[in-house]
Short mmCIF file of C-alpha atoms in Angstrom, two decimals:
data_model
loop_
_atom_site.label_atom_id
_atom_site.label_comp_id
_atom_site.label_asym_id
_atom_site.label_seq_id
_atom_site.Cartn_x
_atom_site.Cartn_y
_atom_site.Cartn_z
CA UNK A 981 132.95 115.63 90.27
CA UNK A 982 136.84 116.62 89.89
CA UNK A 983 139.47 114.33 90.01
CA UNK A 984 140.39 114.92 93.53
CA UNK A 985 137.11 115.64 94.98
CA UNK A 986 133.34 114.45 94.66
CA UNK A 987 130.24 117.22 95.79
CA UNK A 988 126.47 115.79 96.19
CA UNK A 989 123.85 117.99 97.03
CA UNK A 990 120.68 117.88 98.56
CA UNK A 991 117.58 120.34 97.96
CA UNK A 992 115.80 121.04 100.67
CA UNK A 993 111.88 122.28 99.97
CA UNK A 994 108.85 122.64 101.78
CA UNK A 995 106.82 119.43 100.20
CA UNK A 996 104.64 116.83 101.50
CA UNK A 997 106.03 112.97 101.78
CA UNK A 998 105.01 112.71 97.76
CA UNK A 999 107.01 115.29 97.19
CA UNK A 1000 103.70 117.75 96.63
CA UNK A 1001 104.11 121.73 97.17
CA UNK A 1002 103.54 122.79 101.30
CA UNK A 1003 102.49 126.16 101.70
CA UNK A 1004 103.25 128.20 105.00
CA UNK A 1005 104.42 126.23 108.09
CA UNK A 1006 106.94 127.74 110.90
CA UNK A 1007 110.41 126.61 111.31
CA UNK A 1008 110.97 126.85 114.96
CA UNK A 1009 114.42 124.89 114.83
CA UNK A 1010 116.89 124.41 112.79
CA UNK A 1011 120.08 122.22 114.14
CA UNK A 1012 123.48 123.21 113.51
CA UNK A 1013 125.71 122.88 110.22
CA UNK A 1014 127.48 119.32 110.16
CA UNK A 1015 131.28 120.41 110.13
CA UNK A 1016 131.19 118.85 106.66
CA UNK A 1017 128.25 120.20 105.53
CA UNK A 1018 127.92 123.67 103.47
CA UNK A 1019 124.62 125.35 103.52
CA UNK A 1020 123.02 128.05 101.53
CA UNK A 1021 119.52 128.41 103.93
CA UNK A 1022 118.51 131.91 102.38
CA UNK A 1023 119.52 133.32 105.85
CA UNK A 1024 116.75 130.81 106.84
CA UNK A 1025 118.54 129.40 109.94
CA UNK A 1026 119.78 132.57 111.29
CA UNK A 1027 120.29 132.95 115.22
CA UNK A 1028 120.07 136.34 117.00
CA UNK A 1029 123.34 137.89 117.78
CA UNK A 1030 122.47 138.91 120.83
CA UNK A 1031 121.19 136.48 122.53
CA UNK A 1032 122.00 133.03 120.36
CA UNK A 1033 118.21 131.95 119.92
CA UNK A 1034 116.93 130.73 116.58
CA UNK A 1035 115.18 133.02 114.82
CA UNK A 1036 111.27 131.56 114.02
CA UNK A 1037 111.20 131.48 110.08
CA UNK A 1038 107.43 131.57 108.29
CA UNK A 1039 107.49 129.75 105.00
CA UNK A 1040 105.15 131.59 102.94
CA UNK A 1041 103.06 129.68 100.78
CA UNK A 1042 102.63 132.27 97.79
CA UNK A 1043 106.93 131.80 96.90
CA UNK A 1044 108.88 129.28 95.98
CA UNK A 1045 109.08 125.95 97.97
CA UNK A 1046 112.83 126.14 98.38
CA UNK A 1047 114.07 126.09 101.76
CA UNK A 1048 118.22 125.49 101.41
CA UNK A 1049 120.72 123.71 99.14
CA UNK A 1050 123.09 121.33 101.62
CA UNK A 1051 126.29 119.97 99.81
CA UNK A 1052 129.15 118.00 100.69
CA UNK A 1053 132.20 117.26 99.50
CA UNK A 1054 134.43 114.07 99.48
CA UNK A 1055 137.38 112.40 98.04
CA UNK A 1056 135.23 109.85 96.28
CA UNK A 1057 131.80 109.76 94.92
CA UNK A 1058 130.68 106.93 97.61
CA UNK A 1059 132.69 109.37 100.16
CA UNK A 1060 130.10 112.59 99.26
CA UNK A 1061 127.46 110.23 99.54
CA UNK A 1062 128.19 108.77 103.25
CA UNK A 1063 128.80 112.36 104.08
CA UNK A 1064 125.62 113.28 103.13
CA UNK A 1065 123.72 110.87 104.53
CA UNK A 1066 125.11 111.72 107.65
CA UNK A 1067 124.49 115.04 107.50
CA UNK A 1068 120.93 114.34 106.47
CA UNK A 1069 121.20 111.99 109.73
CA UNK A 1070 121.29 114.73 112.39
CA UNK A 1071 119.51 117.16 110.51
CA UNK A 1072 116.52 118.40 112.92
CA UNK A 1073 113.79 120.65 111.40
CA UNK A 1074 111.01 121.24 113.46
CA UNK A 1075 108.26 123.82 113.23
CA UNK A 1076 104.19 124.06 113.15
CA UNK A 1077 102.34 122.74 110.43
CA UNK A 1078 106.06 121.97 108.80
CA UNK A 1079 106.37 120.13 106.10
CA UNK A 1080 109.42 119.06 104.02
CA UNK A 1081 111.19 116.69 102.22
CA UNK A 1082 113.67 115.58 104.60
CA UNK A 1083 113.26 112.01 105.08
CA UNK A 1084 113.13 111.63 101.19
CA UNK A 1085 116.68 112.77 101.09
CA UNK A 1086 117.70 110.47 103.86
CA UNK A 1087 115.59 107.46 102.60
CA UNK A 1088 117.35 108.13 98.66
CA UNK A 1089 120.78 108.75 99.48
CA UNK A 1090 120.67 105.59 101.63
CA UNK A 1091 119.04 103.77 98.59
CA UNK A 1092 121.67 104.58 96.32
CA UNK A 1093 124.30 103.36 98.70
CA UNK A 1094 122.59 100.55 99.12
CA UNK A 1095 122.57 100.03 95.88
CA UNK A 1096 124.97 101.64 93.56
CA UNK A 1097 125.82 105.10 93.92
CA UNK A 1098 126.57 104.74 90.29
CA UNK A 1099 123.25 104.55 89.42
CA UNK A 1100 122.25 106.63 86.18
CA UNK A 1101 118.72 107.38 87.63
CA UNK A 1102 116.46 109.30 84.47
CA UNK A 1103 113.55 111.90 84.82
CA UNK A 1104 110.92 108.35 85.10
CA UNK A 1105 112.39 106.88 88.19
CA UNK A 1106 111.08 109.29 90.97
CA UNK A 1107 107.63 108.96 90.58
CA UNK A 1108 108.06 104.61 90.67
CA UNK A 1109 110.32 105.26 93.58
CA UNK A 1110 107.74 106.99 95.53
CA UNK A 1111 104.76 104.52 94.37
CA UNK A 1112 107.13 101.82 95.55
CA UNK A 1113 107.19 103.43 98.97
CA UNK A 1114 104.30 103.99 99.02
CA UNK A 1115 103.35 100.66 98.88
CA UNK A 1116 105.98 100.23 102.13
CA UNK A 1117 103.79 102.14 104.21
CA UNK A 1118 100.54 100.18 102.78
CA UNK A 1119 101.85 97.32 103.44
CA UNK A 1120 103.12 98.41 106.55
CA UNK A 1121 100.02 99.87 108.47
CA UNK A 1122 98.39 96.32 108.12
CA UNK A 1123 100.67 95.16 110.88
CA UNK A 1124 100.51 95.44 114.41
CA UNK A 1125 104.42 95.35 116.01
CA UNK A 1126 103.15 94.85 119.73
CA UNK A 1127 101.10 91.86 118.61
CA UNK A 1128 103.60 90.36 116.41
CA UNK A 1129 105.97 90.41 119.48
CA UNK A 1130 103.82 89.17 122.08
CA UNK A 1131 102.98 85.97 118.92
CA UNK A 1132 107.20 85.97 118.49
CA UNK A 1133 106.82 85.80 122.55
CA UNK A 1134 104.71 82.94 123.12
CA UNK A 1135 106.53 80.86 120.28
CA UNK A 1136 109.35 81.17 122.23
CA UNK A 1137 108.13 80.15 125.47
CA UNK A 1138 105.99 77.33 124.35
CA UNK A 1139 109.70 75.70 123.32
CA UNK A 1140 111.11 75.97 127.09
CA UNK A 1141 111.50 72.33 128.73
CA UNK A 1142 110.29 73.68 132.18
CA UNK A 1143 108.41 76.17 133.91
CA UNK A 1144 111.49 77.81 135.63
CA UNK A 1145 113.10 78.46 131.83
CA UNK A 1146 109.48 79.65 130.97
CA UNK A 1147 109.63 82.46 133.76
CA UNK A 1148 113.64 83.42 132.80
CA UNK A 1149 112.84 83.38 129.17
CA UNK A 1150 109.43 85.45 130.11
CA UNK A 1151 111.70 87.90 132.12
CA UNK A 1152 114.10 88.38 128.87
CA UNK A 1153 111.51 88.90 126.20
CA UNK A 1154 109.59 91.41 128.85
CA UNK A 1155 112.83 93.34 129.22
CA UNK A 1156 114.05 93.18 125.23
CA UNK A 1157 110.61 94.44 124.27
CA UNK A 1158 110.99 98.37 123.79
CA UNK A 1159 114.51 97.59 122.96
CA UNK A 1160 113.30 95.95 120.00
CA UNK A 1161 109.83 97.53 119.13
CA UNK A 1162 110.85 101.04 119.44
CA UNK A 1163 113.12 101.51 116.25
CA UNK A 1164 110.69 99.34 114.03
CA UNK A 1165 107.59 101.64 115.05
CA UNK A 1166 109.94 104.70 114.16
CA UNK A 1167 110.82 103.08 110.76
CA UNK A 1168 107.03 102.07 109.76
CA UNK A 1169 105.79 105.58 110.52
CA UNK A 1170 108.50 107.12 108.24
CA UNK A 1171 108.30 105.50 104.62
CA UNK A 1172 111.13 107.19 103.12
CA UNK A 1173 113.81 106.51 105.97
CA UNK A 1174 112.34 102.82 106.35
CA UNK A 1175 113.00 102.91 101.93
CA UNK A 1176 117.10 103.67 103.32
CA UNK A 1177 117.62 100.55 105.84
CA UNK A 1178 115.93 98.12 103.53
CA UNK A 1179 118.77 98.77 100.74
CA UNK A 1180 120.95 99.71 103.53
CA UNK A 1181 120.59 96.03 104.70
CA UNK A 1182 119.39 94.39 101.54
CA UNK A 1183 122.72 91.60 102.20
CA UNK A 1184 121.60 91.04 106.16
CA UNK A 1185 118.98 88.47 105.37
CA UNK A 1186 117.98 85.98 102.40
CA UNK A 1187 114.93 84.19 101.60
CA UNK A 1188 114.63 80.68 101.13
CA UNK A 1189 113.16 78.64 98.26
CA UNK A 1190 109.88 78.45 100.81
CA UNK A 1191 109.53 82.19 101.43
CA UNK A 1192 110.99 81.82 105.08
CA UNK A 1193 113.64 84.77 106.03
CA UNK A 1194 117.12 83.84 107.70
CA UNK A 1195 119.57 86.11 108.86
CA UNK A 1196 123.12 86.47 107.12
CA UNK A 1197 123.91 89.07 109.33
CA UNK A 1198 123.60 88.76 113.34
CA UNK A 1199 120.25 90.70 114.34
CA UNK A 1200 121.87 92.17 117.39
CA UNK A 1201 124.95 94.51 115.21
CA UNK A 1202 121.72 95.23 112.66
CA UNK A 1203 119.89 96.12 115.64
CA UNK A 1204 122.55 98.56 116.71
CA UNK A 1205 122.92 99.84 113.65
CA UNK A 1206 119.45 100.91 113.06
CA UNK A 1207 119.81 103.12 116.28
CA UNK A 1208 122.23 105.06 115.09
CA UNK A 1209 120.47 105.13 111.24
CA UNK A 1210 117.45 106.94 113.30
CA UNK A 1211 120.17 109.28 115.08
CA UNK A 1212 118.61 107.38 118.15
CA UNK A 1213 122.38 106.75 119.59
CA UNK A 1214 122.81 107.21 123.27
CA UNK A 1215 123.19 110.41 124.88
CA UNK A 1216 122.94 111.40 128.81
CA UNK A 1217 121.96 114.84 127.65
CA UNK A 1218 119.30 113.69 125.18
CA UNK A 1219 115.87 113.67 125.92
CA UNK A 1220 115.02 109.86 126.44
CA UNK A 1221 112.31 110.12 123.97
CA UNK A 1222 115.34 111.52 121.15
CA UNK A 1223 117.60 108.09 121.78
CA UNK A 1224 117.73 104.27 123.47
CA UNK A 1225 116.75 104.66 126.77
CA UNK A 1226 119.28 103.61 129.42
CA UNK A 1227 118.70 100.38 130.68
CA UNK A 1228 118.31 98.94 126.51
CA UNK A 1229 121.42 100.62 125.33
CA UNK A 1230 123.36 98.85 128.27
CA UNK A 1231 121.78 95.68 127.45
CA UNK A 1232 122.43 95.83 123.55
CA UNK A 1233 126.30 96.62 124.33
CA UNK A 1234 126.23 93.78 126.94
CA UNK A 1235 125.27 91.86 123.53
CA UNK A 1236 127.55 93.37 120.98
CA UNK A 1237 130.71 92.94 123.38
CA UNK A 1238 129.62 89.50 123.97
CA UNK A 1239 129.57 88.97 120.12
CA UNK A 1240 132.80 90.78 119.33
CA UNK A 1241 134.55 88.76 122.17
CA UNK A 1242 132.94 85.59 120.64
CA UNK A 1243 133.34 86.37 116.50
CA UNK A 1244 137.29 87.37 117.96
CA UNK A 1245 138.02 83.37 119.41
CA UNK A 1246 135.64 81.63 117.18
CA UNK A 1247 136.51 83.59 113.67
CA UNK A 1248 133.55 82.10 111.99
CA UNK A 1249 132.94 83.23 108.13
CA UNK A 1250 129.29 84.62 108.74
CA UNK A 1251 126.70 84.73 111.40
CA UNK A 1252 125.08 81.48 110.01
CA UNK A 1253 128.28 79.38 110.76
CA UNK A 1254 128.43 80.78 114.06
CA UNK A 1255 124.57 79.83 114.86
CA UNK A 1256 126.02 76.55 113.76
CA UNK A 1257 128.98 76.07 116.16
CA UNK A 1258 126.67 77.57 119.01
CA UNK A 1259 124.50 74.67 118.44
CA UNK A 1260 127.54 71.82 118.82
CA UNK A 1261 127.16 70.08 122.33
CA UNK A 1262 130.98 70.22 122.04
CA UNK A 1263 132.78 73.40 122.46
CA UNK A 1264 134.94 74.24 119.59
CA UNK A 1265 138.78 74.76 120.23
CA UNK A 1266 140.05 77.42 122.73
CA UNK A 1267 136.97 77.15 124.75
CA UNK A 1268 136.42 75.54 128.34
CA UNK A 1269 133.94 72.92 127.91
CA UNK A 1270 132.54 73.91 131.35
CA UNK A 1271 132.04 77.12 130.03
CA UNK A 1272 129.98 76.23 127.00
CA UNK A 1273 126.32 75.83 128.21
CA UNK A 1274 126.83 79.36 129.68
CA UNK A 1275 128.16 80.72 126.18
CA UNK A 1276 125.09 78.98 124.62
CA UNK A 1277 122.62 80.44 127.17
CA UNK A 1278 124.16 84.09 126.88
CA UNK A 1279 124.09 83.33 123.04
CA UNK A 1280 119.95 82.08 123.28
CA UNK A 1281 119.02 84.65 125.76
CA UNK A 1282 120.73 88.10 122.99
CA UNK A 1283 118.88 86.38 120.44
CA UNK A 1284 115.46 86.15 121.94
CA UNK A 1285 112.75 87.95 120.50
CA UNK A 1286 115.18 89.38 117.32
CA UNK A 1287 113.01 87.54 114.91
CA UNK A 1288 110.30 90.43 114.65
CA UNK A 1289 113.08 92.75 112.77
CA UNK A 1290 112.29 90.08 109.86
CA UNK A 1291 109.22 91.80 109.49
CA UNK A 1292 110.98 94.63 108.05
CA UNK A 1293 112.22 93.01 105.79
CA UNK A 1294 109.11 90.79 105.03
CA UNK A 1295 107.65 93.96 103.96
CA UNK A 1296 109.90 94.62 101.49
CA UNK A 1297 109.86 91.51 100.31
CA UNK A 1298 105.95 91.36 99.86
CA UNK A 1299 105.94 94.42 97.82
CA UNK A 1300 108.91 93.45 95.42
CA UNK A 1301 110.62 96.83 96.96
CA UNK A 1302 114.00 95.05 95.66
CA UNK A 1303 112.80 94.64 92.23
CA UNK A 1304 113.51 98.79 91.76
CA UNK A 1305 117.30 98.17 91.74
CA UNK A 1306 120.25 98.97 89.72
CA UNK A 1307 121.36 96.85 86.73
CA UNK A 1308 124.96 95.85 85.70
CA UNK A 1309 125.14 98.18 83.14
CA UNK A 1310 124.27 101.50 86.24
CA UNK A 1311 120.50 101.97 84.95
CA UNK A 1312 117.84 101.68 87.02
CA UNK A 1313 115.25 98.73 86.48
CA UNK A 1314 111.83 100.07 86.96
CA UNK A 1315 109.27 97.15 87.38
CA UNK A 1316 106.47 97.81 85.05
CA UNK A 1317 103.69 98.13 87.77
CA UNK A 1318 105.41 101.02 89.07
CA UNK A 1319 104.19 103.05 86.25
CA UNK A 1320 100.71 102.18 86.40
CA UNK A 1321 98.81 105.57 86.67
CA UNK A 1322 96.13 104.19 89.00
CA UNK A 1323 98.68 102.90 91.18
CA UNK A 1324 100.82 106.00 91.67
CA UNK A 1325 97.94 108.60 92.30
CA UNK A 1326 96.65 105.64 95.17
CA UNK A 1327 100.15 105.83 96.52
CA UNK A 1328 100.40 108.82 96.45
CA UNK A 1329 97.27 109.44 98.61
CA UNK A 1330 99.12 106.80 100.82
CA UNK A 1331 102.24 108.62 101.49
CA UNK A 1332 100.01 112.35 102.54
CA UNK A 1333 96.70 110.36 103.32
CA UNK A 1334 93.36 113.18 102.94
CA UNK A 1335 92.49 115.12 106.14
CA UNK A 1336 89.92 113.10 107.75
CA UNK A 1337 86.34 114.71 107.20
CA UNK A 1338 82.73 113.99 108.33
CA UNK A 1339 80.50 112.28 106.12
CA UNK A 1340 78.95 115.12 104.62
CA UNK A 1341 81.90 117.26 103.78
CA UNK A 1342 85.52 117.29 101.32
CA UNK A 1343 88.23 118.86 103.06
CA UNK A 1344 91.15 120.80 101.70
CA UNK A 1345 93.84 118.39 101.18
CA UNK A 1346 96.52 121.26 101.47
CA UNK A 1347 96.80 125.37 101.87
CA UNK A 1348 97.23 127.34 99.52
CA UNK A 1349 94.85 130.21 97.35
CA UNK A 1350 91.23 128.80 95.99
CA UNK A 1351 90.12 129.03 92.73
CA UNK A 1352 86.77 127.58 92.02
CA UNK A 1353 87.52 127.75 87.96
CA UNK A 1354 90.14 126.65 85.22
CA UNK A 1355 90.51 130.36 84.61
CA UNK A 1356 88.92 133.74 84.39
CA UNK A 1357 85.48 134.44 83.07
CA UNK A 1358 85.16 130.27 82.81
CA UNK A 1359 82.43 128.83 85.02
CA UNK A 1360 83.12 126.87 88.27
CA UNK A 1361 83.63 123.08 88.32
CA UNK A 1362 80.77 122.62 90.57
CA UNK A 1363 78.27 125.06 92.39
CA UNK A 1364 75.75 123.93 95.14
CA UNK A 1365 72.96 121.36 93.67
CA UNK A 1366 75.64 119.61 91.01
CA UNK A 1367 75.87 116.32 91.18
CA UNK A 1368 79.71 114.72 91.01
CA UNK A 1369 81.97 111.86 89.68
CA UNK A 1370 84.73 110.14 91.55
CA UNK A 1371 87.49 111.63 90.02
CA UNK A 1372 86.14 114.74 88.61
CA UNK A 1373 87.47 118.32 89.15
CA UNK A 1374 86.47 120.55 91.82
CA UNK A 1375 88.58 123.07 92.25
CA UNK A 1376 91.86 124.32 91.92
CA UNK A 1377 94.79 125.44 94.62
CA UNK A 1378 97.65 127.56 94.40
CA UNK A 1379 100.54 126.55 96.35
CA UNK A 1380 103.95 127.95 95.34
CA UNK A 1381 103.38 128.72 92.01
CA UNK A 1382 102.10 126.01 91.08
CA UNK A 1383 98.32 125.11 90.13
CA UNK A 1384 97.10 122.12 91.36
CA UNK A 1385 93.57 120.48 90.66
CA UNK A 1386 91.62 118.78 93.29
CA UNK A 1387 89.42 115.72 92.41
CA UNK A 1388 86.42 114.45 94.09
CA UNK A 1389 87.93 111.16 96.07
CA UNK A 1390 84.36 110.04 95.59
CA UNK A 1391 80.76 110.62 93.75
CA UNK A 1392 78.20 113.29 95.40
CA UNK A 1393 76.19 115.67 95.88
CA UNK A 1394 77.22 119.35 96.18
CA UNK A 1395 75.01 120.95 98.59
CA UNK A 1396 76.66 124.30 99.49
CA UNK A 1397 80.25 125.84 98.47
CA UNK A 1398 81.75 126.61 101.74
CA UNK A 1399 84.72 129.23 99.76
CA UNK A 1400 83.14 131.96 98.46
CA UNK A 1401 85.69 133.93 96.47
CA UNK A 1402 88.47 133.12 94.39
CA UNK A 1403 91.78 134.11 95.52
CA UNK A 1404 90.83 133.12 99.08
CA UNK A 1405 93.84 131.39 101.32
CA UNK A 1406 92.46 128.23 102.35
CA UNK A 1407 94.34 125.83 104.96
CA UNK A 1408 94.80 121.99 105.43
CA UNK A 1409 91.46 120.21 106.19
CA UNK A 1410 89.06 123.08 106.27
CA UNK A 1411 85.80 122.60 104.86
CA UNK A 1412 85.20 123.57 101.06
CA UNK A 1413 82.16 122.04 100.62
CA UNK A 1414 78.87 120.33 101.99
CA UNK A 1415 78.05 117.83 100.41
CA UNK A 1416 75.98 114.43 100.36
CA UNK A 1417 77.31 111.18 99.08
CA UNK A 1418 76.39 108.94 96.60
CA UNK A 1419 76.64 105.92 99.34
CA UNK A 1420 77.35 105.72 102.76
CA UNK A 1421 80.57 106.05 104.43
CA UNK A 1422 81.89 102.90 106.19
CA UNK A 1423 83.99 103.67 109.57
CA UNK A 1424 86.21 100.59 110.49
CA UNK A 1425 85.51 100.02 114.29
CA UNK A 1426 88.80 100.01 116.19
CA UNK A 1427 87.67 96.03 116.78
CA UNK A 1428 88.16 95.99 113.56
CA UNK A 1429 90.87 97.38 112.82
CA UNK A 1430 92.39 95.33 115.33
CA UNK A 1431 91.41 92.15 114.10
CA UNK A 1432 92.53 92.88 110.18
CA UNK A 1433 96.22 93.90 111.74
CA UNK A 1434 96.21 91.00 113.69
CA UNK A 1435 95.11 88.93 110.64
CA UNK A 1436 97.89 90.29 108.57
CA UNK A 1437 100.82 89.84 111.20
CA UNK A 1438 99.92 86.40 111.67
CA UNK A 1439 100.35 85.93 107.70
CA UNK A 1440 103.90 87.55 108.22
CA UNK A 1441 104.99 85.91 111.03
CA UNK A 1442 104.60 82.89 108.69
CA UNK A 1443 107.36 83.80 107.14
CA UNK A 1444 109.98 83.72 110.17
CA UNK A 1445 112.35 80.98 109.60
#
């Protein structure tokens, strides 16, 4: 920081959603430099000069996990940080067995704006920070969105006075589904950019003395806004799967002009004293009466459905995510459970979940180079016949540098070492050994995992003002 100017960086490295070493993995694409953005890619993100196609990078597993260094610069510190986030916005990197850590960059820089980009964070708050996402995405896979709509859905139509509102209001919530479902699926399957828009929005909404969530904000410009937070903006060119589709993006600027035109005559103070004056019988001054059901309808029929983004914030709320904040004084207040050991080695495992295995085998949980020791000449952790503890050693993997011990997830049998040599490159979820378990492995049915979603989303949608 200068006097003039403000730079914030970004490392880029080839880790796993906990921020755990990647070996190998392809970088197929790479998308262009943001005009603001200065990047030293190690010659990473080369094209050819002959013919303008990205060169295919390979990521070795055996070297250091740094991938690039992206900085910005801006006239104030807040400045650097939009810039960055924006950068980190459009950033596409897309490859085979790829991963990096991206979306944590997104997901912090949003969380300090969010909160303070003042913040004096120390060497203890990224492991909390990650537990605390973790328990985002826990909390998260319990719910099921379609179901909570189609709930949302039928609350709404049970409260029409006749069967001919029931079919409009039918028509609407049919046609604002994807609209609305789309950008919360893509914000529950990534943690870290879901960890952004929750501090990025931490003033939209407030809970009341009863738990139940109100808007402060109006759901539709929040709804727009998380578009464009998961680069999802419209584009003719784009593939439909990149961005709103058509027929929603026309339909949420329908709304947004609607509001803009209303906010513009009404000039209310906040969206709650507009909900108010929408709900007068009288129209307020400047407006036709004759005109005012219609302005009510149009108002009824943009809001429809908008109550399942509360569960976004629900979630956050149900993990105390907003307890890891900044304080008045620009340090960071860690709740105390956010240190508990147990609790960030099970979030962990949450954020890069184990590859899933048979009953009767352990899989490696990333690449890397095998070592069935602690060190030369020393004897292996287990061989084929030794019984195991949950928790226990079993071997150790090289990725990057770095030496990383695996522990049994459970307690066992080992019946035969599937890696015979040390020094052997393994990969992500092949066998390493055979083994037979102390008890039986339980498989959730997909009934069943149906019915505890279902179970959970109801307890949510209990908190919907």
């Amino acid at each position: 920081i200068t006097r003039n100017k403000a730079a914030v960086e970004a490392r880029l490295n080839a880790t796993n959603q906990a921020l755990a070493p990647h070996a190998g993995g392809l970088i197929e694409h790479w998308s262009d430099a943001h005009p603001d953005e200065i990047r030293d890619d190690q010659g990473i993100s080369l094209h050819n000069p002959d013919t303008e196609v990205f060169m295919r990078y390979h990521l070795a597993g055996a070297y250091d996990s740094n991938i690039a260094l992206l900085l910005t610069v801006g006239k104030t510190r807040l400045g650097s940080y939009q810039k960055l986030a924006e950068i980190l916005r459009i950033t596409k990197l897309e490859g085979k067995d790829l991963s990096t850590n991206l979306e944590f960059h997104y997901g912090l820089v949003n969380w300090f704006i969010g909160n303070n980009i003042n913040a004096r964070p120390t060497t203890r708050f990224i492991v909390p920070y990650l537990t605390a996402v973790g328990l985002l995405k826990q909390k998260a896979a319990d719910l099921s969105v379609d179901y909570a709509y189609q709930q949302i859905s039928e609350k709404e139509l049970a409260s029409t006075a006749s069967a001919e509102q029931a079919q409009e209001c039918s028509g609407i919530l049919s046609r604002k589904q994807l609209l609305l479902t789309r950008p919360i699926k893509h914000l529950i399957e990534q943690p870290h950019v879901l960890s952004g828009w929750l501090s990025l929005n931490r003033q939209a909404f407030k809970v009341d003395g009863k738990g139940k969530l109100h808007w402060k904000r109006n759901p539709i410009e929040v709804l727009k806004e998380s578009y464009h937070y998961l680069n999802m903006d419209f584009n003719s060119e784009n593939a439909p799967a990149t961005m709103i589709w058509d027929h929603d993006h026309s339909l949420l600027e329908a709304a947004c002009e609607f509001y803009q035109e209303l906010n513009a005559r009404l000039k209310p103070k906040d969206y709650p004293e507009l909900c108010k004056t929408l709900a007068s019988k009288k129209a307020p001054a400047g407006i036709d009466q004759a005109q005012w059901p219609a302005i009510q309808a149009a108002h009824k029929g943009y809001q429809m459905g908008n109550d399942i983004l509360g569960l976004l914030p629900i979630i956050a709320t149900e993990t105390g995510f907003y307890d890891l904040h900044v304080d008045a004084d620009l340090g960071i207040h860690i709740p105390e459970k956010l240190f508990d050991a147990e609790l960030q080695s099970d979030m962990a495992k949450v954020l890069v979940p184990p590859p899933l295995a048979k009953g009767d085998e352990i899989l490696a949980e990333s690449g890397g180079m095998f070592y069935a020791c602690e060190a030369p000449g020393m004897p292996p952790f287990v061989k084929a016949g030794d019984h195991f503890a949950a928790g226990q050693p079993l071997y150790i993997v090289e990725v990057m540098k770095m030496f990383n011990k695996v522990y049994a997830p459970f307690s066992g049998v080992i019946e035969k070492v599937l890696v015979e040599k040390d020094g052997t490159i393994i990969k992500k979820g092949q066998p390493v050994f055979k083994i037979t378990p102390d008890e039986k492995v339980i498989i959730e049915t997909p009934e069943q995992v149906k019915a505890r979603q279902e179970a959970a989303t109801d307890d949510f949608l209990k908190r919907l003002a």
